Amino acid sequence: MTPRTRTIAGFPVPGLLAFIGLIGVGYFVVVMLATVGIATWGDVSTSTWEQGTELARLFALFWVVWLIPTYLAPYVAHGVTRREFVASTVVFVVAEAALLAALVTAGYLVERLVFEAADWPHVLTDDHAFGSPTHAATVFVSYGLTFLVWASVGAMVTAGFYRHEGGWGLVALPVGILLLVPSDLAVDSGGPPFLEAFLDLGGGRLGLALLLCLPSAALALAGAWALLRDVPIRSKTPAA
Amino acid sequence: MTLDIEIDDLHLRYGELTALDDVRLRLDGGKIHGLIGRNGAGKSSLLAILAAFRKPTSGTVRIGGQPVFENPEITHQVCLVRSTGDTVEDDDKVEEALRFAERLRPAWDAELAARLVDRFHIPLRHAIGKLSLGQRCALGVTIGLATRAPVTMFDESHLGMDAPSRYAFYDELLADFMAHPRTFVVSTHLIDEVSPLFEEVTILDRGRILVHEPLDTLLARGTAVTGPAAAVDRFVDGFDVLAEKRLGGTRSAMVYAAFDEGRRRWAAEAGLELGPLSLQDLFVHLTQPTEPAEPAGSTSAAEEDA
C-alpha cells in the first residue's frame, strides 16, 4: 500500500467511524430510555427519535470541525499534501453521512418495534421528505443528504477559521449558513419560511432536495479545498 | 538515497514584513548542513517552505530536481521537526504518535524509534500534552530520525532537551547518518555544541543568505591568537579583533583574518599559538556587520551567552 492509499484508507485515525457509530447507538439507547421516562409520567404521542435526531446534524458537523484543525498539521508534517488531506476529508464526510443516516434509519425501525410493543402511536411531528419513519430508503436518503450538507459546511467554515488571515472564517460562516438551507427540504428543522412553498411537493420534494443538497455539499467542499489548498501550517510555538 | 535542495530567487513576505529576500542556495545531498541565524533571521520560514508547510511568495524550491509544494512524490521524502515537535497532537499518547508516523512514513524504522524512546526515557503511554518540554523535544527528534526521510530537518528541535539528552541526540544523528546517508539540515542557536556535526554551514541574516560555505572554510576565516600580552598586541595590531580574554600576562585575541605562511612563522617565532575560532564567535561577528569591532578588553556576546 502506498502512502497515498494508506492516507485515505486510514483517515483520520483507525476506528473513528466505529467510535462515531458506537456513540450513535448509545445515543439511541438514551433517547429510548427518555421515551420510557416520558411514558411513565405522561403520554408518548409522537416519535421521540425524530426529536432526538435534531442533534444528529450538529454531531455530523462537530466531527469535521474537530478533525481539520486536529489532523491537518500532523498529516502535512508526515508528507501528506493538502490535496490528499482534503480528498480524505471528502471521503470521511461522505462515509460519516452514510453511517449516521444508516443509524438514524435503523433507529426509526427499532423505534417502530418498541412503539408497537408499547402501543404508542409512531407518527412524525415535522414535515419531512419521507412520509413515514419506516420508509427506510427515503429516510436514509433524506438524512444522508442532511448530514452530507452539514458536515460539508462544517469543513468549509472550519477551513475558513483555520486559514485565519483575511477574515476568511467570517466570510465562510454566512455562506455556510446559506448552504445549509436546502437540507431543510430533506429533514425539516423549522428552516426559513420561503421553504414552506416547497413542502407540499410530495414525492417530488426528495428529488428537489437531492437537486439542491448535492450542489450545496459540493460547493461547501470546494470552498474547503479553496481555503486549504495553500494554507500555511501553523506553529504552536513561536519561531526561534 | 540522497537528495539535493535547490532554492532560487526565493521571497517570503508576511504582509509588510519580508521574511526571506532573494534567497539562492544549493544544499548538496548526503551532508549534514547547519542553518544558523539570529532570531527572526528567517530560518524557520525557510525550513517551513522546504517542508511544504508554507508556500513562498515567489521563487522556486526543488528537492531532488522536483518542486516541493503539494508534490506528494517529494513531500513524503521530507521531514521537518519543528521546535517541540508541534505537529503531533497533544491528546494522543506517545505510542499513538509513533503508530501514526509508521502508517504514513514509508521508510519508518520502528526498531530505531523503540530504542530512542527507551534511550530518552519517553513514557509510551503518556499523553503528549503531559510530557515535559525535554521529553516532548526528545519525541520530536525520535520521530525525525526514525522517519528516515531522505531530507530530514530539525528546527531547534533539541533546544528544550537537557545536556545529556542533547549529546545523545547528536550521537544518534551522526550514527544514523553514517549508517543511512541522507540530507540533514539542523537549525540551532546552540552553535558550538552542534557545529562539529556540520559539513556545510549557511548563515541567514535578515532574510538573506550571508554565508554558505563548508565549515572548515568558514572557520579558516578567523584565528585565535594566544600568548604573552605584549606579543599578541603587536601581532594583531591593524587586524579586526572580535574579542579577547586576558589571564595574568597572557592574552588571547580572536581575530577575523586568515594569516599567510609568513605571518604564521612570525607567530611561531614570537611564541604565539594560533588556533581556530569557534563558529559561534564568527557567527556573532558576521551577523553584526554594521557595528565596529569591539574595543580590546570587551567580551564577545558568545561568551556572555555562555
Coordinates of C-alpha atoms in Angstrom, one line a residue:
Chain A
M1 CA 0.0 0.0 0.0
T2 CA 1.4 3.4 -1.0
P3 CA 1.5 6.3 1.5
R4 CA -1.3 7.9 -0.6
T5 CA -3.7 5.0 -0.4
R6 CA -2.7 4.5 3.3
T7 CA -3.8 8.1 3.9
I8 CA -7.3 7.7 2.5
A9 CA -7.8 4.2 3.9
G10 CA -6.7 5.0 7.4
F11 CA -8.2 8.5 7.6
P12 CA -8.2 10.2 10.1
V13 CA -7.4 7.6 12.7
P14 CA -8.4 3.9 12.6
G15 CA -11.7 3.3 14.3
L16 CA -13.0 6.9 14.3
L17 CA -16.1 5.9 12.3
A18 CA -16.6 2.9 14.5
F19 CA -16.4 5.3 17.5
I20 CA -18.9 7.6 15.9
G21 CA -21.2 4.6 15.3
L22 CA -20.9 3.5 18.9
I23 CA -21.8 6.9 20.2
G24 CA -24.8 6.9 17.8
V25 CA -26.0 3.6 19.2
G26 CA -25.5 4.8 22.7
Y27 CA -27.5 8.0 21.9
F28 CA -30.4 5.9 20.6
V29 CA -30.4 3.9 23.8
V30 CA -30.5 7.2 25.8
V31 CA -33.4 8.5 23.7
M32 CA -35.4 5.3 24.2
L33 CA -34.8 5.4 27.9
A34 CA -36.0 9.0 27.8
T35 CA -39.1 7.8 25.9
V36 CA -39.8 5.3 28.7
G37 CA -39.4 8.2 31.2
I38 CA -41.9 10.3 29.3
A39 CA -44.3 7.4 29.1
T40 CA -44.0 6.9 32.9
W41 CA -45.0 10.5 33.7
G42 CA -47.0 11.4 30.6
D43 CA -48.1 10.3 27.1
V44 CA -45.9 9.4 24.2
S45 CA -47.8 10.6 21.2
T46 CA -45.1 11.0 18.5
S47 CA -41.7 9.6 17.6
T48 CA -39.1 10.7 20.1
W49 CA -36.3 9.6 17.8
E50 CA -37.4 12.2 15.4
Q51 CA -36.8 14.9 18.0
G52 CA -33.6 13.2 19.1
T53 CA -32.2 13.3 15.5
E54 CA -32.3 17.2 15.7
L55 CA -28.9 17.0 17.4
A56 CA -27.5 14.5 14.9
R57 CA -26.8 17.1 12.3
L58 CA -24.7 19.1 14.8
F59 CA -23.0 15.8 15.7
A60 CA -22.1 15.3 12.0
L61 CA -20.8 18.8 11.8
F62 CA -18.8 18.5 15.0
W63 CA -16.5 15.7 13.9
V64 CA -15.4 17.6 10.8
V65 CA -14.9 20.8 12.8
W66 CA -12.7 18.8 15.2
L67 CA -10.9 16.8 12.5
I68 CA -9.5 19.5 10.3
P69 CA -7.6 21.6 12.9
T70 CA -6.6 18.5 14.8
Y71 CA -5.1 16.5 11.9
L72 CA -4.2 18.8 9.1
A73 CA -0.8 19.7 10.7
P74 CA 0.2 16.2 11.7
Y75 CA -0.7 14.8 8.2
V76 CA 1.2 17.6 6.3
A77 CA 4.1 17.1 8.7
H78 CA 4.3 13.5 7.6
G79 CA 4.4 14.3 3.9
V80 CA 0.7 14.2 3.1
T81 CA -0.3 17.0 0.7
R82 CA -3.2 19.3 1.4
R83 CA -4.9 17.9 -1.7
E84 CA -4.6 14.4 -0.3
F85 CA -5.9 15.6 3.1
V86 CA -8.9 17.3 1.6
A87 CA -9.6 14.2 -0.6
S88 CA -9.5 12.1 2.5
T89 CA -11.8 14.6 4.3
V90 CA -14.3 14.3 1.5
V91 CA -14.3 10.5 1.8
F92 CA -14.7 10.9 5.6
V93 CA -17.6 13.4 5.2
V94 CA -19.5 11.0 2.8
A95 CA -18.8 7.9 4.9
E96 CA -19.9 9.8 8.1
A97 CA -23.1 11.0 6.4
A98 CA -23.9 7.5 5.2
L99 CA -23.1 5.9 8.6
L100 CA -25.2 8.4 10.6
A101 CA -28.1 8.1 8.1
A102 CA -28.0 4.3 8.4
L103 CA -28.0 4.7 12.2
V104 CA -31.0 7.1 12.1
T105 CA -32.8 4.8 9.7
A106 CA -32.2 1.8 11.9
G107 CA -33.2 3.8 14.9
Y108 CA -36.6 4.6 13.3
L109 CA -37.2 0.9 12.6
V110 CA -36.2 -0.2 16.1
E111 CA -38.4 2.6 17.5
R112 CA -41.3 1.3 15.4
L113 CA -40.9 -2.1 17.1
V114 CA -40.7 -0.6 20.6
F115 CA -43.7 1.7 19.9
E116 CA -45.8 -1.2 18.5
A117 CA -45.0 -3.3 21.6
A118 CA -45.9 -0.4 23.9
D119 CA -48.9 0.5 21.8
W120 CA -47.7 4.1 21.3
P121 CA -48.6 6.0 18.0
H122 CA -45.4 6.0 15.9
V123 CA -46.1 9.3 14.0
L124 CA -43.9 12.2 12.9
T125 CA -44.3 15.8 14.2
D126 CA -42.5 17.6 11.4
D127 CA -43.0 17.6 7.7
H128 CA -40.0 15.8 6.1
A129 CA -39.3 14.5 2.6
F130 CA -40.1 11.0 3.9
G131 CA -43.7 10.3 4.7
S132 CA -43.3 7.6 7.3
P133 CA -40.4 6.7 9.6
T134 CA -40.5 3.2 8.2
H135 CA -39.8 4.2 4.6
A136 CA -36.2 3.1 5.1
A137 CA -34.9 4.1 1.7
T138 CA -36.3 7.7 1.7
V139 CA -35.4 8.1 5.4
F140 CA -31.8 7.1 4.6
V141 CA -31.5 9.4 1.6
S142 CA -33.2 12.4 3.5
Y143 CA -30.9 12.1 6.5
G144 CA -27.9 11.2 4.3
L145 CA -28.4 14.5 2.4
T146 CA -28.8 16.5 5.6
F147 CA -25.7 15.1 7.2
L148 CA -23.7 15.5 4.0
V149 CA -24.6 19.2 3.7
W150 CA -24.0 19.9 7.4
A151 CA -20.6 18.1 7.5
S152 CA -19.5 19.7 4.2
V153 CA -20.4 23.2 5.5
G154 CA -18.5 22.3 8.7
A155 CA -15.5 21.6 6.6
M156 CA -15.7 24.9 4.8
V157 CA -16.3 27.1 7.8
T158 CA -13.5 25.3 9.8
A159 CA -11.1 25.7 6.8
G160 CA -12.0 29.4 6.8
F161 CA -11.2 29.8 10.5
Y162 CA -8.0 27.7 10.2
R163 CA -6.8 29.9 7.4
H164 CA -7.2 32.7 9.9
E165 CA -5.8 35.7 7.9
G166 CA -8.1 37.8 5.8
G167 CA -11.1 37.1 7.9
W168 CA -12.0 34.0 5.8
G169 CA -13.8 32.3 8.7
L170 CA -16.2 35.3 9.0
V171 CA -16.8 35.1 5.2
A172 CA -17.3 31.4 5.3
L173 CA -19.8 31.5 8.2
P174 CA -22.7 33.3 6.4
V175 CA -22.1 31.4 3.2
G176 CA -22.2 28.2 5.1
I177 CA -25.5 29.1 6.8
L178 CA -26.9 29.8 3.3
L179 CA -25.7 26.4 2.0
L180 CA -27.4 24.7 4.9
V181 CA -30.9 25.9 3.9
P182 CA -31.6 23.2 1.2
S183 CA -31.1 20.4 3.9
D184 CA -34.4 21.6 5.4
L185 CA -36.1 20.3 2.3
A186 CA -35.0 16.8 3.2
V187 CA -35.4 16.9 7.0
D188 CA -37.5 19.7 8.3
S189 CA -36.0 21.6 11.2
G190 CA -38.0 24.8 11.0
G191 CA -35.9 26.4 8.4
P192 CA -36.6 29.7 6.6
P193 CA -40.3 30.5 5.8
F194 CA -39.8 30.6 2.0
L195 CA -39.1 26.9 2.0
E196 CA -42.7 26.2 3.0
A197 CA -43.7 26.7 -0.6
F198 CA -41.8 23.5 -1.4
L199 CA -43.0 21.4 1.4
D200 CA -46.1 20.1 -0.4
L201 CA -44.3 18.6 -3.4
G202 CA -44.9 15.1 -2.1
G203 CA -42.6 12.6 -3.7
G204 CA -41.0 15.4 -5.8
R205 CA -39.7 17.1 -2.6
L206 CA -36.9 14.5 -2.1
G207 CA -35.9 15.0 -5.8
L208 CA -35.7 18.7 -5.2
A209 CA -33.7 18.1 -2.0
L210 CA -31.3 15.9 -4.0
L211 CA -31.1 18.6 -6.7
L212 CA -30.2 21.3 -4.2
C213 CA -28.3 19.5 -1.4
L214 CA -25.8 17.8 -3.6
P215 CA -24.6 21.0 -5.2
S216 CA -24.7 22.7 -1.7
A217 CA -22.4 20.0 -0.3
A218 CA -20.2 20.1 -3.4
L219 CA -19.9 23.9 -3.1
A220 CA -19.0 23.7 0.6
L221 CA -16.4 21.1 -0.1
A222 CA -15.0 23.1 -3.0
G223 CA -14.9 26.1 -0.6
A224 CA -13.0 24.0 1.9
W225 CA -10.5 23.0 -0.8
A226 CA -10.1 26.6 -1.9
L227 CA -9.3 27.7 1.6
L228 CA -6.9 24.8 2.5
R229 CA -5.1 24.3 -0.8
D230 CA -2.2 26.6 0.1
V231 CA -2.8 27.2 3.8
P232 CA 0.3 27.6 6.0
I233 CA 0.7 25.0 8.7
R234 CA 0.6 26.9 12.0
S235 CA 3.3 26.5 14.6
K236 CA 2.1 26.1 18.2
T237 CA 5.4 27.7 19.4
P238 CA 6.9 30.9 18.1
A239 CA 9.7 30.7 15.6
A240 CA 13.1 30.9 17.1
Chain B
M1 CA 19.1 7.9 -1.3
T2 CA 20.4 11.4 -1.1
L3 CA 18.5 14.5 -2.5
D4 CA 19.9 17.9 -3.3
I5 CA 18.0 21.0 -2.3
E6 CA 18.0 23.9 -4.8
I7 CA 16.5 27.3 -3.9
D8 CA 16.3 30.1 -6.4
D9 CA 15.1 33.7 -6.1
L10 CA 13.0 32.8 -3.0
H11 CA 10.9 35.5 -1.4
L12 CA 8.5 35.2 1.5
R13 CA 6.5 38.1 2.9
Y14 CA 4.1 38.3 5.8
G15 CA 2.1 41.4 4.8
E16 CA 4.6 44.3 5.0
L17 CA 7.3 42.1 6.6
T18 CA 9.9 40.5 4.4
A19 CA 11.0 37.2 6.0
L20 CA 13.1 35.9 3.1
D21 CA 14.6 38.1 0.4
D22 CA 16.1 36.7 -2.8
V23 CA 17.4 33.5 -1.2
R24 CA 19.5 31.5 -3.6
L25 CA 21.1 28.4 -2.2
R26 CA 22.1 24.8 -3.1
L27 CA 22.4 22.2 -0.4
D28 CA 24.1 19.1 -1.6
G29 CA 22.6 15.8 -0.7
G30 CA 24.2 13.4 1.7
K31 CA 25.6 16.0 4.0
I32 CA 24.7 17.5 7.4
H33 CA 24.0 21.1 6.9
G34 CA 23.9 23.7 9.7
L35 CA 21.5 26.6 9.3
I36 CA 22.1 29.4 11.7
G37 CA 20.9 32.9 12.2
R38 CA 19.8 35.4 14.8
N39 CA 16.2 35.4 16.0
G40 CA 13.9 36.5 13.2
A41 CA 16.6 35.8 10.5
G42 CA 14.2 33.6 8.5
K43 CA 15.5 30.1 9.4
S44 CA 12.1 28.7 10.5
S45 CA 10.4 30.3 7.5
L46 CA 13.0 28.8 5.1
L47 CA 12.6 25.3 6.6
A48 CA 8.8 25.6 6.6
I49 CA 9.0 26.3 2.8
L50 CA 11.4 23.4 2.3
A51 CA 8.9 21.1 4.1
A52 CA 5.9 22.5 2.2
F53 CA 4.5 23.8 5.4
R54 CA 4.2 27.1 3.7
K55 CA 4.1 28.3 0.2
P56 CA 6.6 31.0 -0.8
T57 CA 5.5 34.4 -2.0
S58 CA 7.7 33.8 -5.1
G59 CA 10.7 31.8 -6.2
T60 CA 11.4 28.1 -6.6
V61 CA 12.4 25.4 -4.3
R62 CA 13.4 22.0 -5.7
I63 CA 14.3 18.8 -3.9
G64 CA 15.8 16.1 -6.0
G65 CA 15.1 18.3 -9.0
Q66 CA 11.4 18.4 -8.4
P67 CA 9.2 21.2 -6.9
V68 CA 8.2 20.7 -3.3
F69 CA 4.9 22.3 -2.6
E70 CA 1.9 19.9 -2.9
N71 CA 4.1 17.4 -4.7
P72 CA 3.5 14.0 -2.9
E73 CA 6.5 12.4 -4.7
I74 CA 8.7 14.8 -2.7
T75 CA 6.7 15.7 0.5
H76 CA 6.8 12.0 1.5
Q77 CA 10.6 12.2 1.4
V78 CA 10.9 15.3 3.5
C79 CA 10.6 15.5 7.3
L80 CA 10.7 18.7 9.3
V81 CA 10.6 18.5 13.1
R82 CA 9.8 22.0 14.3
S83 CA 10.7 23.3 17.8
T84 CA 8.9 21.0 20.3
G85 CA 7.6 18.7 17.6
D86 CA 4.5 20.8 17.5
T87 CA 2.8 18.9 14.7
V88 CA 1.9 16.0 16.9
E89 CA -1.5 16.0 18.6
D90 CA -1.4 16.8 22.3
D91 CA -4.2 14.5 23.2
D92 CA -2.6 11.5 21.6
K93 CA -0.4 9.1 23.5
V94 CA 3.3 8.7 22.6
E95 CA 2.7 5.2 21.2
E96 CA -0.2 6.5 19.1
A97 CA 2.0 9.3 17.6
L98 CA 4.6 6.6 16.7
R99 CA 2.0 4.4 15.1
F100 CA 0.6 7.4 13.2
A101 CA 4.1 8.1 11.9
E102 CA 4.7 4.5 11.0
R103 CA 1.5 4.4 9.0
L104 CA 2.4 7.4 6.9
R105 CA 6.2 7.1 6.6
P106 CA 7.3 4.6 4.0
A107 CA 10.9 4.2 5.4
W108 CA 9.9 4.3 9.1
D109 CA 12.3 2.3 11.4
A110 CA 10.2 1.1 14.3
E111 CA 13.2 -0.6 15.9
L112 CA 15.1 2.7 16.0
A113 CA 12.1 4.5 17.3
A114 CA 11.7 2.0 20.1
R115 CA 15.4 2.3 21.0
L116 CA 15.3 6.1 21.1
V117 CA 12.2 6.2 23.1
D118 CA 14.0 4.0 25.6
R119 CA 17.2 6.0 25.5
F120 CA 15.4 9.3 26.0
H121 CA 13.1 7.8 28.7
I122 CA 9.9 8.8 27.0
P123 CA 6.9 7.2 28.6
L124 CA 5.0 5.5 25.8
R125 CA 1.6 5.5 27.4
H126 CA 1.6 9.2 28.4
A127 CA -0.4 11.8 26.5
I128 CA 2.0 14.0 24.5
G129 CA 0.5 17.2 26.1
K130 CA 1.5 15.9 29.5
L131 CA 5.2 15.3 28.6
S132 CA 7.9 17.6 29.9
L133 CA 9.4 20.1 27.5
G134 CA 12.5 17.9 27.2
Q135 CA 10.6 14.7 26.7
R136 CA 8.5 16.4 24.1
C137 CA 11.6 17.6 22.2
A138 CA 13.1 14.1 22.5
L139 CA 9.9 12.6 21.0
G140 CA 10.2 15.1 18.1
V141 CA 13.8 14.1 17.3
T142 CA 12.9 10.4 17.7
I143 CA 10.2 10.8 15.1
G144 CA 12.5 12.8 12.9
L145 CA 15.3 10.2 13.0
A146 CA 13.1 7.1 12.8
T147 CA 11.3 8.6 9.8
R148 CA 14.5 8.0 7.7
A149 CA 13.3 10.6 5.3
P150 CA 15.9 11.4 2.6
V151 CA 15.7 15.0 3.6
T152 CA 15.3 15.4 7.4
M153 CA 15.3 18.8 9.0
F154 CA 15.4 19.8 12.7
D155 CA 14.4 23.3 13.6
E156 CA 15.6 24.0 17.2
S157 CA 14.1 20.6 17.9
H158 CA 16.7 19.8 20.6
L159 CA 16.7 23.1 22.3
G160 CA 14.5 22.0 25.2
M161 CA 16.4 18.8 26.0
D162 CA 18.9 18.6 28.8
A163 CA 22.6 18.4 28.0
P164 CA 23.0 14.6 28.3
S165 CA 19.9 14.1 26.1
R166 CA 21.2 16.6 23.5
Y167 CA 24.6 14.8 23.4
A168 CA 22.7 11.5 23.0
F169 CA 20.8 13.1 20.1
Y170 CA 24.0 14.3 18.4
D171 CA 25.5 10.8 18.7
E172 CA 22.3 9.2 17.3
L173 CA 22.1 11.7 14.5
L174 CA 25.7 11.1 13.5
A175 CA 25.5 7.3 13.8
D176 CA 22.3 7.2 11.8
F177 CA 23.7 9.5 9.2
M178 CA 26.8 7.2 8.8
A179 CA 24.6 4.1 8.6
H180 CA 22.0 5.7 6.3
P181 CA 23.4 8.7 4.5
R182 CA 20.9 11.3 3.7
T183 CA 20.5 15.1 3.8
F184 CA 20.1 16.6 7.2
V185 CA 19.5 20.3 7.9
V186 CA 19.9 21.4 11.5
S187 CA 18.9 24.8 12.6
T188 CA 20.1 25.8 16.0
H189 CA 21.2 28.5 18.4
L190 CA 23.4 26.0 20.3
I191 CA 26.1 26.6 17.6
D192 CA 29.3 25.4 19.2
E193 CA 27.6 22.4 20.6
V194 CA 26.3 21.2 17.3
S195 CA 28.8 22.6 14.8
P196 CA 31.2 19.6 14.9
L197 CA 28.4 17.7 13.1
F198 CA 28.1 20.2 10.2
E199 CA 29.8 19.7 6.9
E200 CA 28.4 22.9 5.5
V201 CA 27.1 26.0 7.2
T202 CA 24.5 28.5 6.0
I203 CA 24.1 31.8 7.9
L204 CA 20.9 33.6 7.3
D205 CA 20.7 37.3 8.3
R206 CA 17.6 39.4 8.0
G207 CA 16.1 37.1 5.4
R208 CA 19.2 36.9 3.1
I209 CA 22.0 34.3 2.8
L210 CA 25.1 35.8 4.4
V211 CA 27.4 32.8 4.2
H212 CA 27.1 29.4 2.7
E213 CA 30.4 27.5 3.0
P214 CA 32.0 24.3 4.1
L215 CA 32.5 24.5 7.9
D216 CA 36.3 24.3 7.5
T217 CA 36.4 27.1 5.0
L218 CA 34.3 29.3 7.3
L219 CA 36.4 28.5 10.4
A220 CA 39.5 29.4 8.5
R221 CA 38.3 33.0 8.2
G222 CA 39.2 33.6 11.8
T223 CA 42.1 32.8 14.2
A224 CA 42.6 32.8 17.9
V225 CA 46.0 34.3 18.8
T226 CA 47.2 33.3 22.3
G227 CA 50.5 34.2 24.0
P228 CA 52.3 36.9 26.0
A229 CA 50.1 40.0 26.0
A230 CA 52.7 42.3 24.5
A231 CA 53.5 39.9 21.7
V232 CA 49.8 39.4 20.9
D233 CA 49.2 43.2 20.9
R234 CA 52.0 43.6 18.3
F235 CA 50.8 40.7 16.3
V236 CA 47.1 41.7 16.0
D237 CA 47.7 45.4 15.5
G238 CA 45.7 46.5 12.5
F239 CA 43.5 43.4 12.4
D240 CA 39.8 43.2 13.2
V241 CA 39.8 41.9 16.8
L242 CA 36.4 40.4 17.6
A243 CA 37.0 39.8 21.3
E244 CA 39.8 39.0 23.7
K245 CA 40.5 37.3 27.0
R246 CA 43.3 38.1 29.5
L247 CA 44.7 36.0 32.2
G248 CA 47.6 37.5 34.0
G249 CA 50.2 38.3 31.4
T250 CA 48.6 36.0 28.8
R251 CA 46.2 37.4 26.2
S252 CA 44.0 35.5 23.7
A253 CA 42.7 37.6 20.9
M254 CA 40.1 36.5 18.4
V255 CA 40.9 37.9 15.0
Y256 CA 38.8 38.0 11.9
A257 CA 41.6 37.1 9.5
A258 CA 43.3 34.2 7.8
F259 CA 47.1 34.5 8.2
D260 CA 49.5 33.7 5.4
E261 CA 52.6 31.5 5.9
G262 CA 54.9 34.4 6.7
R263 CA 52.7 35.7 9.4
R264 CA 52.4 32.2 10.9
R265 CA 56.1 31.9 11.0
W266 CA 56.3 35.3 12.8
A267 CA 53.7 34.0 15.3
A268 CA 55.8 30.8 16.0
E269 CA 58.9 32.8 16.4
A270 CA 57.2 35.1 18.9
G271 CA 55.9 32.2 20.9
L272 CA 52.3 32.7 19.9
E273 CA 49.8 30.0 19.5
L274 CA 47.4 30.2 16.6
G275 CA 44.1 28.3 16.7
P276 CA 40.7 28.2 15.1
L277 CA 37.9 30.4 16.2
S278 CA 34.6 28.9 17.2
L279 CA 31.8 29.0 14.8
Q280 CA 29.8 30.9 17.4
D281 CA 32.3 33.7 17.6
L282 CA 32.4 34.0 13.9
F283 CA 28.7 34.0 13.7
V284 CA 28.3 36.7 16.2
H285 CA 30.8 38.8 14.3
L286 CA 29.3 38.2 10.9
T287 CA 25.8 39.0 11.9
Q288 CA 26.8 42.4 13.3
P289 CA 28.5 43.7 10.2
T290 CA 27.4 47.3 10.6
E291 CA 28.9 47.7 14.1
P292 CA 32.6 48.4 14.6
A293 CA 34.8 45.8 16.1
E294 CA 34.6 45.8 19.8
P295 CA 37.4 47.5 21.6
A296 CA 40.1 45.4 23.3
G297 CA 39.1 44.2 26.7
S298 CA 35.5 43.6 25.9
T299 CA 33.8 40.2 26.0
S300 CA 32.1 38.7 23.0
A301 CA 28.4 38.1 23.0
A302 CA 29.1 34.4 22.7
E303 CA 31.0 34.4 25.9
E304 CA 28.2 36.4 27.6
D305 CA 25.7 33.7 26.4
A306 CA 27.9 31.0 27.8

